[in-house]
């Protein structure tokens, strides 16, 4: 199942389907295909919806992976059950359903043997999870038979730590419960119905590694888990030293400091005095400049990091250029094809969408979604302009109001007016709050124009005025 949009992973998935998000420089879906092939499953159906061509172009017919792949595209989301039913010509025998965005080394042979032994019509592969709030919970009896379901509970509803991994072994007859093209979910619709009708449905609890690469934290932690567990090192191919993996054509210059475990892709250059600290992953065709320090970060392909940069637990997407003396902190994501000009600071947790430019000497502490460029200059030649809730937020408006009254005259009188648009009124309220915080007075003029604001300043002998308007064409 590879049709998900991956909203929680944005901006990683702004121009990339979730199954194509790389783990150690390979799409996460590729690991799933390798797992199926390892267990003798070579006929694979892939259900698609979001950016399907990217997946089809990469995997093709499956021949280069020694499997046979057929694709089924949903014109509209059909749910997990509806998605699989869309591949109805594939459902004439026992099938394994696996998510294209799950990273796992689950032993499918053991799960299948359990399925056959129990005479199950639907077997769910389960795993124990200490914090199960983001997953569907499943309760089984001593024999493994499922007796109850609950999707994504609150803490007050938690009655089990056994979660549904989204990997299923299903017999063809269970698909008679709904029709092709119908929006139908396995966990919410099909499995409860099977339970109600007394159809044998079992849960197989696995001890192997499984991770739903659903958000930034789990994405970074998956890399850490693989690098830190000896039993998972086979996923990383041959290492070039104790805890150091470097691909073909990669150059590590004399004087570079590598603190294992670290993974570096092909044809990358780590320059003298650069420092790669533990749990760092570098993609293919990357350059890490002199004096730059990277720790617990995931760097994708074709990234150029200049000299004396500091990057901490961040994700840098494809084709990003980072100039010298930049600081990028925990939880930051920089979208593909972005540029960070020199001597800027990206504060923790900031998300920068693709194709953005961060100007020199900027401190960015808010997400950058709509604007093309972040600049130090808030003021233009005649005004302050920007996009609501992007560059002009209520917080910034409060600060502007406070600054205005502080600079011109504390405890003064100020005219504040706006046009009829709700966005203008929202910003006006924030500016008024800032002015009032200085002890000044505000005369609020409703739904008016710049000439009215000028007249109000003169008529009331005010110390200054602010007029807010919304551009209807942007």
CSV table of C-alpha atoms in Angstrom, one decimal:
chain,number,residue,atom,x,y,z
A,1,UNK,CA,0.0,0.0,0.0
A,2,UNK,CA,1.8,3.1,-1.2
A,3,UNK,CA,-0.9,5.8,-1.8
A,4,UNK,CA,-0.4,7.9,1.4
A,5,UNK,CA,0.3,11.6,1.2
A,6,UNK,CA,2.5,11.7,4.3
A,7,UNK,CA,1.1,14.9,5.7
A,8,UNK,CA,2.9,14.5,9.0
A,9,UNK,CA,6.2,14.2,7.3
A,10,UNK,CA,6.0,17.5,5.4
A,11,UNK,CA,8.1,19.2,4.1
A,12,UNK,CA,9.9,15.9,3.4
A,13,UNK,CA,6.9,14.8,1.3
A,14,UNK,CA,6.0,18.0,-0.4
A,15,UNK,CA,7.3,16.8,-3.7
A,16,UNK,CA,8.0,13.2,-2.8
A,17,UNK,CA,5.5,10.3,-2.0
A,18,UNK,CA,6.0,8.9,1.5
A,19,UNK,CA,7.2,5.5,0.3
A,20,UNK,CA,10.1,7.3,-1.6
A,21,UNK,CA,11.4,9.0,1.6
A,22,UNK,CA,15.0,7.7,1.9
A,23,UNK,CA,16.4,5.6,4.8
A,24,UNK,CA,20.1,5.2,4.4
A,25,UNK,CA,19.8,6.7,0.9
A,26,UNK,CA,17.2,4.1,-0.3
A,27,UNK,CA,13.5,4.6,-0.5
A,28,UNK,CA,11.7,3.0,2.5
A,29,UNK,CA,9.5,1.0,0.0
A,30,UNK,CA,12.6,-0.6,-1.4
A,31,UNK,CA,13.3,-2.3,2.0
A,32,UNK,CA,9.7,-3.6,1.9
A,33,UNK,CA,10.2,-5.1,-1.6
A,34,UNK,CA,13.5,-6.7,-0.4
A,35,UNK,CA,11.7,-8.2,2.6
A,36,UNK,CA,9.0,-9.8,0.4
A,37,UNK,CA,11.6,-11.2,-2.0
A,38,UNK,CA,13.6,-12.6,0.9
A,39,UNK,CA,10.6,-14.7,1.9
A,40,UNK,CA,9.9,-15.9,-1.7
A,41,UNK,CA,7.2,-13.4,-2.6
A,42,UNK,CA,7.9,-12.1,-6.0
A,43,UNK,CA,4.5,-11.1,-7.4
A,44,UNK,CA,3.8,-7.7,-6.0
A,45,UNK,CA,0.9,-5.3,-6.5
A,46,UNK,CA,1.5,-1.7,-5.5
A,47,UNK,CA,-1.5,0.6,-4.8
A,48,UNK,CA,-0.9,4.2,-5.6
A,49,UNK,CA,-2.5,7.6,-5.3
A,50,UNK,CA,-0.2,10.5,-4.4
A,51,UNK,CA,2.6,11.3,-7.0
A,52,UNK,CA,2.3,7.8,-8.5
A,53,UNK,CA,4.7,8.4,-11.4
A,54,UNK,CA,7.7,8.9,-9.0
A,55,UNK,CA,7.2,5.4,-7.6
A,56,UNK,CA,6.5,3.7,-11.0
A,57,UNK,CA,9.6,5.4,-12.6
A,58,UNK,CA,11.9,4.2,-9.8
A,59,UNK,CA,10.7,0.6,-9.5
A,60,UNK,CA,9.5,0.0,-13.0
A,61,UNK,CA,8.4,-3.6,-13.7
A,62,UNK,CA,10.4,-4.7,-10.7
A,63,UNK,CA,12.9,-6.6,-12.9
A,64,UNK,CA,16.0,-4.8,-11.5
A,65,UNK,CA,14.8,-6.0,-8.0
A,66,UNK,CA,14.1,-9.5,-9.3
A,67,UNK,CA,10.4,-9.2,-8.7
A,68,UNK,CA,7.2,-8.7,-10.8
A,69,UNK,CA,5.4,-5.5,-10.0
A,70,UNK,CA,1.9,-4.4,-11.1
A,71,UNK,CA,0.5,-0.9,-10.3
A,72,UNK,CA,-3.0,0.1,-9.4
A,73,UNK,CA,-3.8,3.8,-9.2
A,74,UNK,CA,-6.7,5.2,-7.1
A,75,UNK,CA,-8.3,8.3,-8.6
A,76,UNK,CA,-9.6,9.1,-5.1
A,77,UNK,CA,-8.5,7.7,-1.7
A,78,UNK,CA,-10.4,4.5,-1.0
A,79,UNK,CA,-9.1,3.6,2.5
A,80,UNK,CA,-6.9,0.7,3.2
A,81,UNK,CA,-9.4,-2.0,2.3
A,82,UNK,CA,-10.7,-0.1,-0.8
A,83,UNK,CA,-7.1,0.4,-1.9
A,84,UNK,CA,-6.3,-3.3,-1.9
A,85,UNK,CA,-9.7,-4.2,-3.5
A,86,UNK,CA,-8.7,-1.9,-6.3
A,87,UNK,CA,-6.2,-4.6,-7.2
A,88,UNK,CA,-9.0,-7.2,-7.4
A,89,UNK,CA,-7.4,-9.2,-10.2
A,90,UNK,CA,-4.6,-9.9,-7.8
A,91,UNK,CA,-6.7,-11.3,-5.0
A,92,UNK,CA,-7.2,-14.9,-6.1
A,93,UNK,CA,-5.0,-16.5,-3.4
A,94,UNK,CA,-3.6,-15.8,0.1
A,95,UNK,CA,-2.0,-12.4,0.1
A,96,UNK,CA,0.4,-10.4,2.3
A,97,UNK,CA,-0.5,-6.7,2.7
A,98,UNK,CA,2.4,-4.4,3.8
A,99,UNK,CA,2.6,-0.6,4.0
A,100,UNK,CA,5.1,1.0,1.6
A,101,UNK,CA,6.2,3.4,4.3
A,102,UNK,CA,6.9,0.8,7.1
A,103,UNK,CA,10.5,-0.1,7.9
A,104,UNK,CA,10.7,-3.7,9.3
A,105,UNK,CA,12.6,-7.0,9.2
A,106,UNK,CA,9.6,-9.0,10.4
A,107,UNK,CA,9.8,-12.8,9.7
A,108,UNK,CA,6.9,-13.2,7.3
A,109,UNK,CA,7.4,-17.0,7.1
A,110,UNK,CA,6.7,-17.4,10.8
A,111,UNK,CA,3.7,-15.2,10.5
A,112,UNK,CA,2.4,-17.2,7.5
A,113,UNK,CA,2.9,-20.6,9.3
A,114,UNK,CA,0.9,-19.2,12.3
A,115,UNK,CA,-1.8,-18.1,9.9
A,116,UNK,CA,-2.1,-21.6,8.4
A,117,UNK,CA,-1.9,-23.4,11.7
A,118,UNK,CA,-4.8,-21.4,13.2
A,119,UNK,CA,-6.9,-21.7,10.1
A,120,UNK,CA,-7.2,-17.9,10.1
A,121,UNK,CA,-9.0,-16.0,7.4
A,122,UNK,CA,-7.3,-12.7,8.4
A,123,UNK,CA,-4.1,-12.5,10.5
A,124,UNK,CA,-2.8,-9.2,11.8
A,125,UNK,CA,0.9,-8.9,12.6
A,126,UNK,CA,1.1,-7.1,16.0
A,127,UNK,CA,3.8,-5.6,18.1
A,128,UNK,CA,4.0,-4.4,21.7
A,129,UNK,CA,4.5,-0.6,21.9
A,130,UNK,CA,5.0,1.2,25.2
A,131,UNK,CA,3.3,4.4,24.0
A,132,UNK,CA,0.4,3.2,21.8
A,133,UNK,CA,-1.6,6.4,21.3
A,134,UNK,CA,-0.7,6.8,17.6
A,135,UNK,CA,-1.7,3.2,16.6
A,136,UNK,CA,-4.7,0.9,16.5
A,137,UNK,CA,-4.9,-1.3,19.6
A,138,UNK,CA,-5.7,-5.0,19.4
A,139,UNK,CA,-6.6,-7.5,22.2
A,140,UNK,CA,-6.1,-11.2,21.7
A,141,UNK,CA,-6.8,-14.2,23.9
A,142,UNK,CA,-4.2,-16.8,24.9
A,143,UNK,CA,-4.6,-18.7,21.6
A,144,UNK,CA,-4.0,-15.5,19.6
A,145,UNK,CA,-7.6,-15.0,18.5
A,146,UNK,CA,-8.6,-11.4,18.3
A,147,UNK,CA,-11.4,-10.3,20.6
A,148,UNK,CA,-11.3,-6.5,20.4
A,149,UNK,CA,-10.1,-3.5,18.4
A,150,UNK,CA,-9.7,0.3,19.1
A,151,UNK,CA,-8.2,2.8,16.6
A,152,UNK,CA,-5.8,5.5,18.0
A,153,UNK,CA,-7.1,5.7,21.6
A,154,UNK,CA,-6.7,8.4,24.3
A,155,UNK,CA,-4.8,7.5,27.4
A,156,UNK,CA,-8.1,6.8,29.2
A,157,UNK,CA,-9.0,4.3,26.5
A,158,UNK,CA,-5.7,2.4,26.5
A,159,UNK,CA,-6.5,-1.3,27.4
A,160,UNK,CA,-3.5,-3.0,25.7
A,161,UNK,CA,0.0,-2.3,24.5
A,162,UNK,CA,-0.3,-4.5,21.5
A,163,UNK,CA,-0.6,-2.5,18.3
A,164,UNK,CA,-1.6,-3.2,14.7
A,165,UNK,CA,1.5,-2.8,12.4
A,166,UNK,CA,-0.6,-2.6,9.3
A,167,UNK,CA,0.8,-5.9,7.9
A,168,UNK,CA,-1.8,-8.5,7.2
A,169,UNK,CA,-2.1,-12.0,5.8
A,170,UNK,CA,-5.6,-12.4,4.2
A,171,UNK,CA,-7.6,-15.1,2.4
A,172,UNK,CA,-9.5,-14.1,-0.8
A,173,UNK,CA,-12.9,-14.6,0.8
A,174,UNK,CA,-12.6,-11.7,3.1
A,175,UNK,CA,-12.8,-9.4,0.1
A,176,UNK,CA,-16.4,-10.4,-0.5
A,177,UNK,CA,-17.5,-8.1,2.3
A,178,UNK,CA,-17.3,-5.0,0.1
A,179,UNK,CA,-17.2,-3.9,-3.5
A,180,UNK,CA,-14.5,-2.5,-5.7
A,181,UNK,CA,-14.5,1.3,-5.7
A,182,UNK,CA,-16.0,1.5,-2.2
A,183,UNK,CA,-14.2,3.5,0.5
A,184,UNK,CA,-13.5,0.8,3.0
A,185,UNK,CA,-11.0,0.5,5.9
A,186,UNK,CA,-9.5,-2.7,7.2
A,187,UNK,CA,-9.3,-1.7,10.8
A,188,UNK,CA,-12.5,0.3,11.1
A,189,UNK,CA,-14.8,-1.6,8.8
A,190,UNK,CA,-13.6,-5.1,7.6
A,191,UNK,CA,-12.0,-6.6,10.8
A,192,UNK,CA,-14.8,-5.6,13.2
A,193,UNK,CA,-17.3,-7.1,10.7
A,194,UNK,CA,-15.3,-10.3,10.5
A,195,UNK,CA,-15.2,-10.4,14.3
A,196,UNK,CA,-18.9,-9.8,14.5
A,197,UNK,CA,-19.6,-12.7,12.1
A,198,UNK,CA,-17.4,-15.1,13.9
A,199,UNK,CA,-14.9,-15.4,11.1
A,200,UNK,CA,-11.5,-16.7,12.4
A,201,UNK,CA,-9.3,-13.7,12.8
A,202,UNK,CA,-6.0,-13.9,14.7
A,203,UNK,CA,-3.1,-11.7,15.8
A,204,UNK,CA,0.5,-12.8,15.4
A,205,UNK,CA,2.8,-10.9,17.8
A,206,UNK,CA,6.3,-10.3,16.4
A,207,UNK,CA,9.5,-9.5,18.3
A,208,UNK,CA,11.4,-8.2,15.2
A,209,UNK,CA,12.0,-4.6,14.4
A,210,UNK,CA,9.1,-2.5,13.0
A,211,UNK,CA,8.7,1.2,12.7
A,212,UNK,CA,6.0,3.3,11.0
A,213,UNK,CA,8.0,6.2,9.5
A,214,UNK,CA,5.1,8.6,10.2
A,215,UNK,CA,6.7,11.7,11.5
A,216,UNK,CA,10.1,13.5,11.8
A,217,UNK,CA,11.0,12.0,15.2
A,218,UNK,CA,10.4,8.4,14.2
A,219,UNK,CA,12.2,9.1,10.9
A,220,UNK,CA,15.3,10.2,12.6
A,221,UNK,CA,15.1,7.6,15.3
A,222,UNK,CA,14.8,4.8,12.7
A,223,UNK,CA,18.3,5.7,11.5
A,224,UNK,CA,19.6,5.7,15.0
A,225,UNK,CA,18.0,2.4,15.8
A,226,UNK,CA,19.7,0.7,12.8
A,227,UNK,CA,23.1,2.3,13.5
A,228,UNK,CA,23.0,1.3,17.1
A,229,UNK,CA,21.8,-2.3,16.8
A,230,UNK,CA,24.3,-4.9,15.7
A,231,UNK,CA,21.6,-7.3,14.5
A,232,UNK,CA,20.4,-4.7,12.0
A,233,UNK,CA,23.8,-3.8,10.5
A,234,UNK,CA,23.2,-6.1,7.6
A,235,UNK,CA,20.9,-3.5,6.1
A,236,UNK,CA,23.8,-1.1,5.7
A,237,UNK,CA,26.1,-3.3,3.5
A,238,UNK,CA,29.8,-3.5,4.2
A,239,UNK,CA,31.4,-1.0,6.6
A,240,UNK,CA,34.7,0.8,6.1
A,241,UNK,CA,35.8,0.6,9.7
A,242,UNK,CA,34.2,0.0,13.1
A,243,UNK,CA,30.9,1.8,12.9
A,244,UNK,CA,31.8,3.8,9.7
A,245,UNK,CA,30.1,3.1,6.4
A,246,UNK,CA,31.2,5.0,3.3
A,247,UNK,CA,30.0,4.4,-0.3
A,248,UNK,CA,32.1,4.0,-3.4
A,249,UNK,CA,33.8,7.1,-4.6
A,250,UNK,CA,33.5,9.0,-1.3
A,251,UNK,CA,36.5,11.0,-0.1
A,252,UNK,CA,37.3,11.7,3.5
A,253,UNK,CA,40.1,14.2,3.7
A,254,UNK,CA,43.0,14.0,6.1
A,255,UNK,CA,42.0,15.9,9.3
A,256,UNK,CA,38.3,15.2,9.1
A,257,UNK,CA,36.9,13.8,12.3
A,258,UNK,CA,34.4,10.9,12.1
A,259,UNK,CA,32.8,9.7,15.4
A,260,UNK,CA,31.0,6.4,14.7
A,261,UNK,CA,28.4,5.3,14.0
A,262,UNK,CA,28.2,7.3,10.8
A,263,UNK,CA,26.9,6.4,7.4
A,264,UNK,CA,28.1,8.2,4.2
A,265,UNK,CA,26.7,7.5,0.7
A,266,UNK,CA,28.5,7.4,-2.7
A,267,UNK,CA,30.7,10.1,-4.2
A,268,UNK,CA,30.6,12.5,-1.3
A,269,UNK,CA,33.4,14.6,0.0
A,270,UNK,CA,34.1,15.2,3.8
A,271,UNK,CA,36.7,18.0,3.9
A,272,UNK,CA,39.5,18.6,6.3
A,273,UNK,CA,38.5,19.6,9.9
A,274,UNK,CA,34.9,18.7,9.2
A,275,UNK,CA,33.3,16.7,12.1
A,276,UNK,CA,30.6,14.0,11.7
A,277,UNK,CA,29.3,13.1,15.1
A,278,UNK,CA,27.4,9.9,16.0
A,279,UNK,CA,24.2,8.9,14.2
A,280,UNK,CA,24.8,11.1,11.2
A,281,UNK,CA,23.7,10.0,7.8
A,282,UNK,CA,25.1,11.7,4.7
A,283,UNK,CA,23.6,11.1,1.2
A,284,UNK,CA,25.2,10.6,-2.2
A,285,UNK,CA,27.1,13.4,-4.0
A,286,UNK,CA,27.3,15.6,-0.9
A,287,UNK,CA,30.0,18.0,0.2
A,288,UNK,CA,30.7,18.9,3.8
A,289,UNK,CA,33.0,21.9,4.2
A,290,UNK,CA,36.0,22.5,6.5
A,291,UNK,CA,35.1,23.2,10.1
A,292,UNK,CA,31.5,22.1,9.7
A,293,UNK,CA,30.0,20.0,12.5
A,294,UNK,CA,27.0,17.6,11.9
A,295,UNK,CA,25.4,15.6,14.6
A,296,UNK,CA,22.4,13.1,14.5
A,297,UNK,CA,21.3,14.6,11.2
A,298,UNK,CA,20.0,13.1,8.0
A,299,UNK,CA,21.4,14.7,4.9
A,300,UNK,CA,19.9,13.6,1.6
A,301,UNK,CA,21.5,13.6,-1.8
A,302,UNK,CA,23.3,16.5,-3.6
A,303,UNK,CA,23.6,18.7,-0.6
A,304,UNK,CA,26.4,21.3,-0.4
A,305,UNK,CA,27.3,22.4,3.1
A,306,UNK,CA,30.0,25.1,3.2
A,307,UNK,CA,32.6,25.8,5.9
A,308,UNK,CA,32.0,26.3,9.6
A,309,UNK,CA,28.4,25.3,9.7
A,310,UNK,CA,26.7,23.6,12.7
A,311,UNK,CA,23.8,21.2,12.1
A,312,UNK,CA,22.1,19.4,15.0
A,313,UNK,CA,19.4,16.6,14.6
A,314,UNK,CA,18.0,18.1,11.4
A,315,UNK,CA,16.9,16.7,8.1
A,316,UNK,CA,18.2,18.4,4.9
A,317,UNK,CA,16.4,17.3,1.8
A,318,UNK,CA,17.8,16.9,-1.8
A,319,UNK,CA,19.7,19.6,-3.7
A,320,UNK,CA,20.0,22.1,-0.8
A,321,UNK,CA,22.9,24.6,-0.6
A,322,UNK,CA,24.0,25.9,2.8
A,323,UNK,CA,26.5,28.7,2.8
A,324,UNK,CA,29.2,29.2,5.4
A,325,UNK,CA,28.7,29.9,9.1
A,326,UNK,CA,25.1,28.8,9.3
A,327,UNK,CA,23.6,27.2,12.4
A,328,UNK,CA,20.7,24.7,12.0
A,329,UNK,CA,19.2,23.2,15.2
A,330,UNK,CA,17.2,20.3,16.5
A,331,UNK,CA,14.0,19.3,14.7
A,332,UNK,CA,14.6,21.6,11.7
A,333,UNK,CA,13.7,20.4,8.2
A,334,UNK,CA,15.0,22.1,5.1
A,335,UNK,CA,13.0,21.3,2.0
A,336,UNK,CA,14.5,20.3,-1.4
A,337,UNK,CA,16.2,22.9,-3.6
A,338,UNK,CA,16.4,25.5,-0.8
A,339,UNK,CA,19.3,27.9,-0.2
A,340,UNK,CA,20.5,29.1,3.2
A,341,UNK,CA,22.8,32.1,2.7
A,342,UNK,CA,25.7,32.8,5.0
A,343,UNK,CA,25.7,33.5,8.7
A,344,UNK,CA,22.0,32.6,9.5
A,345,UNK,CA,20.4,30.7,12.3
A,346,UNK,CA,17.5,28.3,11.9
A,347,UNK,CA,15.9,27.8,15.4
A,348,UNK,CA,14.8,24.4,16.7
A,349,UNK,CA,11.7,22.9,15.1
A,350,UNK,CA,11.5,25.2,12.1
A,351,UNK,CA,10.2,23.7,8.9
A,352,UNK,CA,11.3,25.3,5.6
A,353,UNK,CA,9.3,24.2,2.5
A,354,UNK,CA,11.0,23.4,-0.8
A,355,UNK,CA,12.5,26.1,-3.1
A,356,UNK,CA,13.0,28.7,-0.4
A,357,UNK,CA,15.9,31.1,0.1
A,358,UNK,CA,17.0,32.3,3.6
A,359,UNK,CA,18.9,35.6,3.3
A,360,UNK,CA,22.2,36.4,5.0
A,361,UNK,CA,22.3,37.1,8.8
A,362,UNK,CA,18.7,35.9,9.4
A,363,UNK,CA,17.4,34.3,12.6
A,364,UNK,CA,14.4,32.2,11.5
A,365,UNK,CA,12.2,31.0,14.3
A,366,UNK,CA,9.0,30.3,12.5
A,367,UNK,CA,8.0,27.9,9.7
A,368,UNK,CA,8.5,29.2,6.1
A,369,UNK,CA,5.7,27.8,3.9
A,370,UNK,CA,4.4,30.5,1.5
A,371,UNK,CA,7.1,33.2,1.1
A,372,UNK,CA,9.9,32.5,-1.4
A,373,UNK,CA,12.5,34.3,0.6
A,374,UNK,CA,13.2,35.2,4.2
A,375,UNK,CA,14.8,38.6,4.6
A,376,UNK,CA,16.0,40.8,7.4
A,377,UNK,CA,14.1,43.7,5.9
A,378,UNK,CA,10.6,43.8,7.3
A,379,UNK,CA,9.9,47.3,6.1
A,380,UNK,CA,9.6,48.2,2.4
A,381,UNK,CA,9.8,51.6,0.8
A,382,UNK,CA,6.3,52.7,2.0
A,383,UNK,CA,5.0,49.9,4.3
A,384,UNK,CA,5.3,46.5,5.9
A,385,UNK,CA,3.9,43.8,3.7
A,386,UNK,CA,3.8,40.0,3.9
A,387,UNK,CA,1.6,36.9,4.0
A,388,UNK,CA,-0.8,36.4,6.9
A,389,UNK,CA,0.4,33.8,9.4
A,390,UNK,CA,3.6,33.3,7.4
A,391,UNK,CA,5.7,36.5,7.5
A,392,UNK,CA,3.0,38.7,9.2
A,393,UNK,CA,1.8,36.8,12.2
A,394,UNK,CA,-0.3,38.0,15.2
A,395,UNK,CA,2.8,37.8,17.3
A,396,UNK,CA,4.8,40.1,15.0
A,397,UNK,CA,1.8,42.5,14.9
A,398,UNK,CA,1.8,42.8,18.7
A,399,UNK,CA,5.5,43.6,18.6
A,400,UNK,CA,5.0,46.2,15.9
A,401,UNK,CA,2.4,47.9,18.0
A,402,UNK,CA,4.6,47.9,21.1
A,403,UNK,CA,7.5,49.2,19.1
A,404,UNK,CA,5.5,52.0,17.5
A,405,UNK,CA,4.3,53.4,20.7
A,406,UNK,CA,7.6,52.9,22.5
A,407,UNK,CA,9.6,54.7,19.8
A,408,UNK,CA,7.2,57.6,19.0
A,409,UNK,CA,5.7,58.3,22.5
A,410,UNK,CA,4.8,56.0,25.4
A,411,UNK,CA,1.3,56.9,26.8
A,412,UNK,CA,0.5,58.7,23.6
A,413,UNK,CA,-2.6,58.5,21.4
A,414,UNK,CA,-2.7,56.5,18.2
A,415,UNK,CA,-5.2,56.0,15.4
A,416,UNK,CA,-5.5,52.4,14.1
A,417,UNK,CA,-7.8,51.5,11.2
A,418,UNK,CA,-8.3,48.8,8.7
A,419,UNK,CA,-10.4,47.8,5.7
A,420,UNK,CA,-13.3,45.4,5.9
A,421,UNK,CA,-11.4,42.1,5.5
A,422,UNK,CA,-11.2,39.8,8.5
A,423,UNK,CA,-7.5,39.3,8.1
A,424,UNK,CA,-7.0,43.0,8.4
A,425,UNK,CA,-9.1,43.1,11.5
A,426,UNK,CA,-7.2,40.3,13.0
A,427,UNK,CA,-3.8,42.1,12.5
A,428,UNK,CA,-5.4,45.3,13.7
A,429,UNK,CA,-6.4,43.7,17.0
A,430,UNK,CA,-2.9,42.5,17.6
A,431,UNK,CA,-1.4,45.9,16.8
A,432,UNK,CA,-3.8,47.5,19.2
A,433,UNK,CA,-2.9,45.0,21.9
A,434,UNK,CA,0.8,46.0,21.5
A,435,UNK,CA,0.1,49.7,21.6
A,436,UNK,CA,-2.1,49.4,24.7
A,437,UNK,CA,0.6,47.4,26.5
A,438,UNK,CA,2.7,50.6,26.6
A,439,UNK,CA,0.0,52.5,28.5
A,440,UNK,CA,-1.0,54.4,25.3
A,441,UNK,CA,-4.5,55.1,24.1
A,442,UNK,CA,-6.0,53.8,20.8
A,443,UNK,CA,-8.7,55.3,18.7
A,444,UNK,CA,-10.1,52.4,16.6
A,445,UNK,CA,-11.6,53.3,13.2
A,446,UNK,CA,-13.7,50.6,11.6
A,447,UNK,CA,-13.6,49.7,7.8
A,448,UNK,CA,-11.8,52.8,6.5
A,449,UNK,CA,-9.1,53.9,4.2
A,450,UNK,CA,-5.6,55.5,4.4
A,451,UNK,CA,-7.0,59.1,3.9
A,452,UNK,CA,-9.4,58.5,6.8
A,453,UNK,CA,-6.4,57.4,9.0
A,454,UNK,CA,-4.5,60.6,8.0
A,455,UNK,CA,-7.5,62.7,8.8
A,456,UNK,CA,-8.0,60.9,12.2
A,457,UNK,CA,-4.4,61.6,13.2
A,458,UNK,CA,-4.8,65.3,12.4
A,459,UNK,CA,-8.3,65.7,13.8
A,460,UNK,CA,-7.6,64.0,17.1
A,461,UNK,CA,-4.1,65.4,17.4
A,462,UNK,CA,-2.7,61.9,17.7
A,463,UNK,CA,0.9,60.9,17.9
A,464,UNK,CA,0.7,58.5,15.1
A,465,UNK,CA,-1.4,56.2,13.0
A,466,UNK,CA,-1.5,52.7,11.5
A,467,UNK,CA,-3.6,51.5,8.6
A,468,UNK,CA,-4.0,47.8,7.7
A,469,UNK,CA,-5.3,46.5,4.4
A,470,UNK,CA,-5.6,43.1,2.6
A,471,UNK,CA,-4.6,42.7,-1.0
A,472,UNK,CA,-7.5,41.0,-2.6
A,473,UNK,CA,-5.5,39.7,-5.5
A,474,UNK,CA,-2.9,37.7,-3.6
